[in-house]
């Protein structure tokens, strides 16, 4: 098959697919990078919770997971409304985090029923200027529970798989770079075509991009593993009043 027929066949096979192209002096090569379009998104910071035990808000601590439920005002006759409001909290907050120096105080408050003046939770977004802060007032600690955490097993398995994939891609990239060097040398002596040179360069570019994506995934996974602890604490809070601030 001649070069023109080969290029025509490639154009028909890739019709309707949006792909980047690499242009050489006398031909065009379509580089299939559809599988590489999942660019790593910037990591979003973990939600952070601060507690006021009567001496002002503590330093914010990271929460692994959280759940906020805001309850609507009950519809009741005026005489019974005060009793209904006292029975139904304005909001409930469930947070899971690593145990720390605040754990003992939270457990004590749960046992004694002592309330906290305020609890705040900062909910960051991808855009640093679009976060939300939830203020809970007159807060009661409904429960505080410690439990084992085995979430690291699948994370470490993914870590091993990514390490293996990066190693294999590194081997493939070394070979592609070696072939590119050979073709560039032959091209200088007009012993290879511009089509072969463009293909070799495209192969190196694709493998380089693949390694970059896998390394970004590994960095995100390592960050998640760094926050893992063998024990985690679940706290459930109920608030008499809630205020939501959007920055």
mmCIF file with all atom_site columns, C-alpha atoms in Angstrom, residues 102-191:
data_model
loop_
_atom_site.group_PDB
_atom_site.id
_atom_site.type_symbol
_atom_site.label_atom_id
_atom_site.label_alt_id
_atom_site.label_comp_id
_atom_site.label_asym_id
_atom_site.label_entity_id
_atom_site.label_seq_id
_atom_site.pdbx_PDB_ins_code
_atom_site.Cartn_x
_atom_site.Cartn_y
_atom_site.Cartn_z
_atom_site.occupancy
_atom_site.B_iso_or_equiv
_atom_site.pdbx_formal_charge
_atom_site.auth_seq_id
_atom_site.auth_comp_id
_atom_site.auth_asym_id
_atom_site.auth_atom_id
_atom_site.pdbx_PDB_model_num
ATOM 1  C CA . UNK A 1 102 ? -9.710  16.329 71.949 1.00 0.00 ? 102 UNK A CA 1
ATOM 2  C CA . UNK A 1 103 ? -11.104 12.794 72.073 1.00 0.00 ? 103 UNK A CA 1
ATOM 3  C CA . UNK A 1 104 ? -11.136 12.547 75.871 1.00 0.00 ? 104 UNK A CA 1
ATOM 4  C CA . UNK A 1 105 ? -12.988 15.844 76.255 1.00 0.00 ? 105 UNK A CA 1
ATOM 5  C CA . UNK A 1 106 ? -15.584 14.870 73.644 1.00 0.00 ? 106 UNK A CA 1
ATOM 6  C CA . UNK A 1 107 ? -16.182 11.548 75.414 1.00 0.00 ? 107 UNK A CA 1
ATOM 7  C CA . UNK A 1 108 ? -16.564 13.348 78.761 1.00 0.00 ? 108 UNK A CA 1
ATOM 8  C CA . UNK A 1 109 ? -19.080 15.769 77.279 1.00 0.00 ? 109 UNK A CA 1
ATOM 9  C CA . UNK A 1 110 ? -21.049 12.848 75.843 1.00 0.00 ? 110 UNK A CA 1
ATOM 10 C CA . UNK A 1 111 ? -21.229 11.165 79.268 1.00 0.00 ? 111 UNK A CA 1
ATOM 11 C CA . UNK A 1 112 ? -22.043 14.301 81.267 1.00 0.00 ? 112 UNK A CA 1
ATOM 12 C CA . UNK A 1 113 ? -24.315 15.910 78.681 1.00 0.00 ? 113 UNK A CA 1
ATOM 13 C CA . UNK A 1 114 ? -22.362 19.175 78.869 1.00 0.00 ? 114 UNK A CA 1
ATOM 14 C CA . UNK A 1 115 ? -22.852 21.351 75.793 1.00 0.00 ? 115 UNK A CA 1
ATOM 15 C CA . UNK A 1 116 ? -20.294 23.148 73.646 1.00 0.00 ? 116 UNK A CA 1
ATOM 16 C CA . UNK A 1 117 ? -20.897 26.828 72.838 1.00 0.00 ? 117 UNK A CA 1
ATOM 17 C CA . UNK A 1 118 ? -19.839 26.357 69.212 1.00 0.00 ? 118 UNK A CA 1
ATOM 18 C CA . UNK A 1 119 ? -18.484 23.886 66.663 1.00 0.00 ? 119 UNK A CA 1
ATOM 19 C CA . UNK A 1 120 ? -17.435 24.963 63.164 1.00 0.00 ? 120 UNK A CA 1
ATOM 20 C CA . UNK A 1 121 ? -16.671 22.861 60.116 1.00 0.00 ? 121 UNK A CA 1
ATOM 21 C CA . UNK A 1 122 ? -14.886 24.319 57.105 1.00 0.00 ? 122 UNK A CA 1
ATOM 22 C CA . UNK A 1 123 ? -15.874 22.756 53.790 1.00 0.00 ? 123 UNK A CA 1
ATOM 23 C CA . UNK A 1 124 ? -13.260 23.621 51.153 1.00 0.00 ? 124 UNK A CA 1
ATOM 24 C CA . UNK A 1 125 ? -13.943 23.538 47.432 1.00 0.00 ? 125 UNK A CA 1
ATOM 25 C CA . UNK A 1 126 ? -11.748 23.191 44.359 1.00 0.00 ? 126 UNK A CA 1
ATOM 26 C CA . UNK A 1 127 ? -11.827 26.961 44.040 1.00 0.00 ? 127 UNK A CA 1
ATOM 27 C CA . UNK A 1 128 ? -10.067 28.324 47.126 1.00 0.00 ? 128 UNK A CA 1
ATOM 28 C CA . UNK A 1 129 ? -12.438 31.328 47.159 1.00 0.00 ? 129 UNK A CA 1
ATOM 29 C CA . UNK A 1 130 ? -15.633 29.243 47.190 1.00 0.00 ? 130 UNK A CA 1
ATOM 30 C CA . UNK A 1 131 ? -15.509 27.387 50.503 1.00 0.00 ? 131 UNK A CA 1
ATOM 31 C CA . UNK A 1 132 ? -18.339 27.058 53.032 1.00 0.00 ? 132 UNK A CA 1
ATOM 32 C CA . UNK A 1 133 ? -18.151 27.317 56.831 1.00 0.00 ? 133 UNK A CA 1
ATOM 33 C CA . UNK A 1 134 ? -20.922 25.813 58.953 1.00 0.00 ? 134 UNK A CA 1
ATOM 34 C CA . UNK A 1 135 ? -21.320 27.198 62.493 1.00 0.00 ? 135 UNK A CA 1
ATOM 35 C CA . UNK A 1 136 ? -23.149 25.035 65.016 1.00 0.00 ? 136 UNK A CA 1
ATOM 36 C CA . UNK A 1 137 ? -24.210 26.640 68.310 1.00 0.00 ? 137 UNK A CA 1
ATOM 37 C CA . UNK A 1 138 ? -25.368 25.131 71.614 1.00 0.00 ? 138 UNK A CA 1
ATOM 38 C CA . UNK A 1 139 ? -23.931 21.749 70.640 1.00 0.00 ? 139 UNK A CA 1
ATOM 39 C CA . UNK A 1 140 ? -24.520 18.485 72.474 1.00 0.00 ? 140 UNK A CA 1
ATOM 40 C CA . UNK A 1 141 ? -22.222 15.466 71.974 1.00 0.00 ? 141 UNK A CA 1
ATOM 41 C CA . UNK A 1 142 ? -24.694 12.647 71.354 1.00 0.00 ? 142 UNK A CA 1
ATOM 42 C CA . UNK A 1 143 ? -22.037 9.929  71.069 1.00 0.00 ? 143 UNK A CA 1
ATOM 43 C CA . UNK A 1 144 ? -18.301 9.419  70.613 1.00 0.00 ? 144 UNK A CA 1
ATOM 44 C CA . UNK A 1 145 ? -17.087 6.037  69.402 1.00 0.00 ? 145 UNK A CA 1
ATOM 45 C CA . UNK A 1 146 ? -13.672 4.532  68.608 1.00 0.00 ? 146 UNK A CA 1
ATOM 46 C CA . UNK A 1 147 ? -13.443 1.816  65.961 1.00 0.00 ? 147 UNK A CA 1
ATOM 47 C CA . UNK A 1 148 ? -10.764 -0.066 64.051 1.00 0.00 ? 148 UNK A CA 1
ATOM 48 C CA . UNK A 1 149 ? -9.934  1.053  60.527 1.00 0.00 ? 149 UNK A CA 1
ATOM 49 C CA . UNK A 1 150 ? -8.931  -1.456 57.843 1.00 0.00 ? 150 UNK A CA 1
ATOM 50 C CA . UNK A 1 151 ? -9.263  0.854  54.841 1.00 0.00 ? 151 UNK A CA 1
ATOM 51 C CA . UNK A 1 152 ? -5.522  0.704  54.172 1.00 0.00 ? 152 UNK A CA 1
ATOM 52 C CA . UNK A 1 153 ? -5.524  -2.794 52.613 1.00 0.00 ? 153 UNK A CA 1
ATOM 53 C CA . UNK A 1 154 ? -7.107  -1.836 49.248 1.00 0.00 ? 154 UNK A CA 1
ATOM 54 C CA . UNK A 1 155 ? -5.108  1.402  49.215 1.00 0.00 ? 155 UNK A CA 1
ATOM 55 C CA . UNK A 1 156 ? -1.807  -0.450 49.592 1.00 0.00 ? 156 UNK A CA 1
ATOM 56 C CA . UNK A 1 157 ? -2.831  -2.893 46.878 1.00 0.00 ? 157 UNK A CA 1
ATOM 57 C CA . UNK A 1 158 ? -3.477  0.022  44.528 1.00 0.00 ? 158 UNK A CA 1
ATOM 58 C CA . UNK A 1 159 ? -0.118  1.486  45.529 1.00 0.00 ? 159 UNK A CA 1
ATOM 59 C CA . UNK A 1 160 ? 1.684   -1.713 44.499 1.00 0.00 ? 160 UNK A CA 1
ATOM 60 C CA . UNK A 1 161 ? -0.204  -1.815 41.188 1.00 0.00 ? 161 UNK A CA 1
ATOM 61 C CA . UNK A 1 162 ? 0.725   1.786  40.401 1.00 0.00 ? 162 UNK A CA 1
ATOM 62 C CA . UNK A 1 163 ? 4.381   1.165  41.283 1.00 0.00 ? 163 UNK A CA 1
ATOM 63 C CA . UNK A 1 164 ? 4.419   -1.820 38.924 1.00 0.00 ? 164 UNK A CA 1
ATOM 64 C CA . UNK A 1 165 ? 2.712   0.124  36.132 1.00 0.00 ? 165 UNK A CA 1
ATOM 65 C CA . UNK A 1 166 ? 5.165   3.029  36.449 1.00 0.00 ? 166 UNK A CA 1
ATOM 66 C CA . UNK A 1 167 ? 8.140   0.651  36.331 1.00 0.00 ? 167 UNK A CA 1
ATOM 67 C CA . UNK A 1 168 ? 6.823   -1.016 33.164 1.00 0.00 ? 168 UNK A CA 1
ATOM 68 C CA . UNK A 1 169 ? 6.088   2.317  31.510 1.00 0.00 ? 169 UNK A CA 1
ATOM 69 C CA . UNK A 1 170 ? 9.623   3.414  32.365 1.00 0.00 ? 170 UNK A CA 1
ATOM 70 C CA . UNK A 1 171 ? 11.015  0.373  30.539 1.00 0.00 ? 171 UNK A CA 1
ATOM 71 C CA . UNK A 1 172 ? 8.776   1.095  27.533 1.00 0.00 ? 172 UNK A CA 1
ATOM 72 C CA . UNK A 1 173 ? 9.831   4.759  27.511 1.00 0.00 ? 173 UNK A CA 1
ATOM 73 C CA . UNK A 1 174 ? 13.524  3.861  27.587 1.00 0.00 ? 174 UNK A CA 1
ATOM 74 C CA . UNK A 1 175 ? 13.020  1.614  24.568 1.00 0.00 ? 175 UNK A CA 1
ATOM 75 C CA . UNK A 1 176 ? 10.991  4.270  22.731 1.00 0.00 ? 176 UNK A CA 1
ATOM 76 C CA . UNK A 1 177 ? 13.693  6.875  23.376 1.00 0.00 ? 177 UNK A CA 1
ATOM 77 C CA . UNK A 1 178 ? 16.353  4.465  22.116 1.00 0.00 ? 178 UNK A CA 1
ATOM 78 C CA . UNK A 1 179 ? 14.387  3.863  18.918 1.00 0.00 ? 179 UNK A CA 1
ATOM 79 C CA . UNK A 1 180 ? 13.855  7.596  18.478 1.00 0.00 ? 180 UNK A CA 1
ATOM 80 C CA . UNK A 1 181 ? 17.589  8.238  18.774 1.00 0.00 ? 181 UNK A CA 1
ATOM 81 C CA . UNK A 1 182 ? 18.278  5.596  16.120 1.00 0.00 ? 182 UNK A CA 1
ATOM 82 C CA . UNK A 1 183 ? 15.641  6.981  13.743 1.00 0.00 ? 183 UNK A CA 1
ATOM 83 C CA . UNK A 1 184 ? 16.889  10.551 14.225 1.00 0.00 ? 184 UNK A CA 1
ATOM 84 C CA . UNK A 1 185 ? 20.392  9.395  13.364 1.00 0.00 ? 185 UNK A CA 1
ATOM 85 C CA . UNK A 1 186 ? 19.147  7.570  10.268 1.00 0.00 ? 186 UNK A CA 1
ATOM 86 C CA . UNK A 1 187 ? 17.036  10.553 9.263  1.00 0.00 ? 187 UNK A CA 1
ATOM 87 C CA . UNK A 1 188 ? 20.099  12.788 9.197  1.00 0.00 ? 188 UNK A CA 1
ATOM 88 C CA . UNK A 1 189 ? 21.559  10.426 6.614  1.00 0.00 ? 189 UNK A CA 1
ATOM 89 C CA . UNK A 1 190 ? 18.201  10.228 4.796  1.00 0.00 ? 190 UNK A CA 1
ATOM 90 C CA . UNK A 1 191 ? 17.888  6.514  5.655  1.00 0.00 ? 191 UNK A CA 1
#
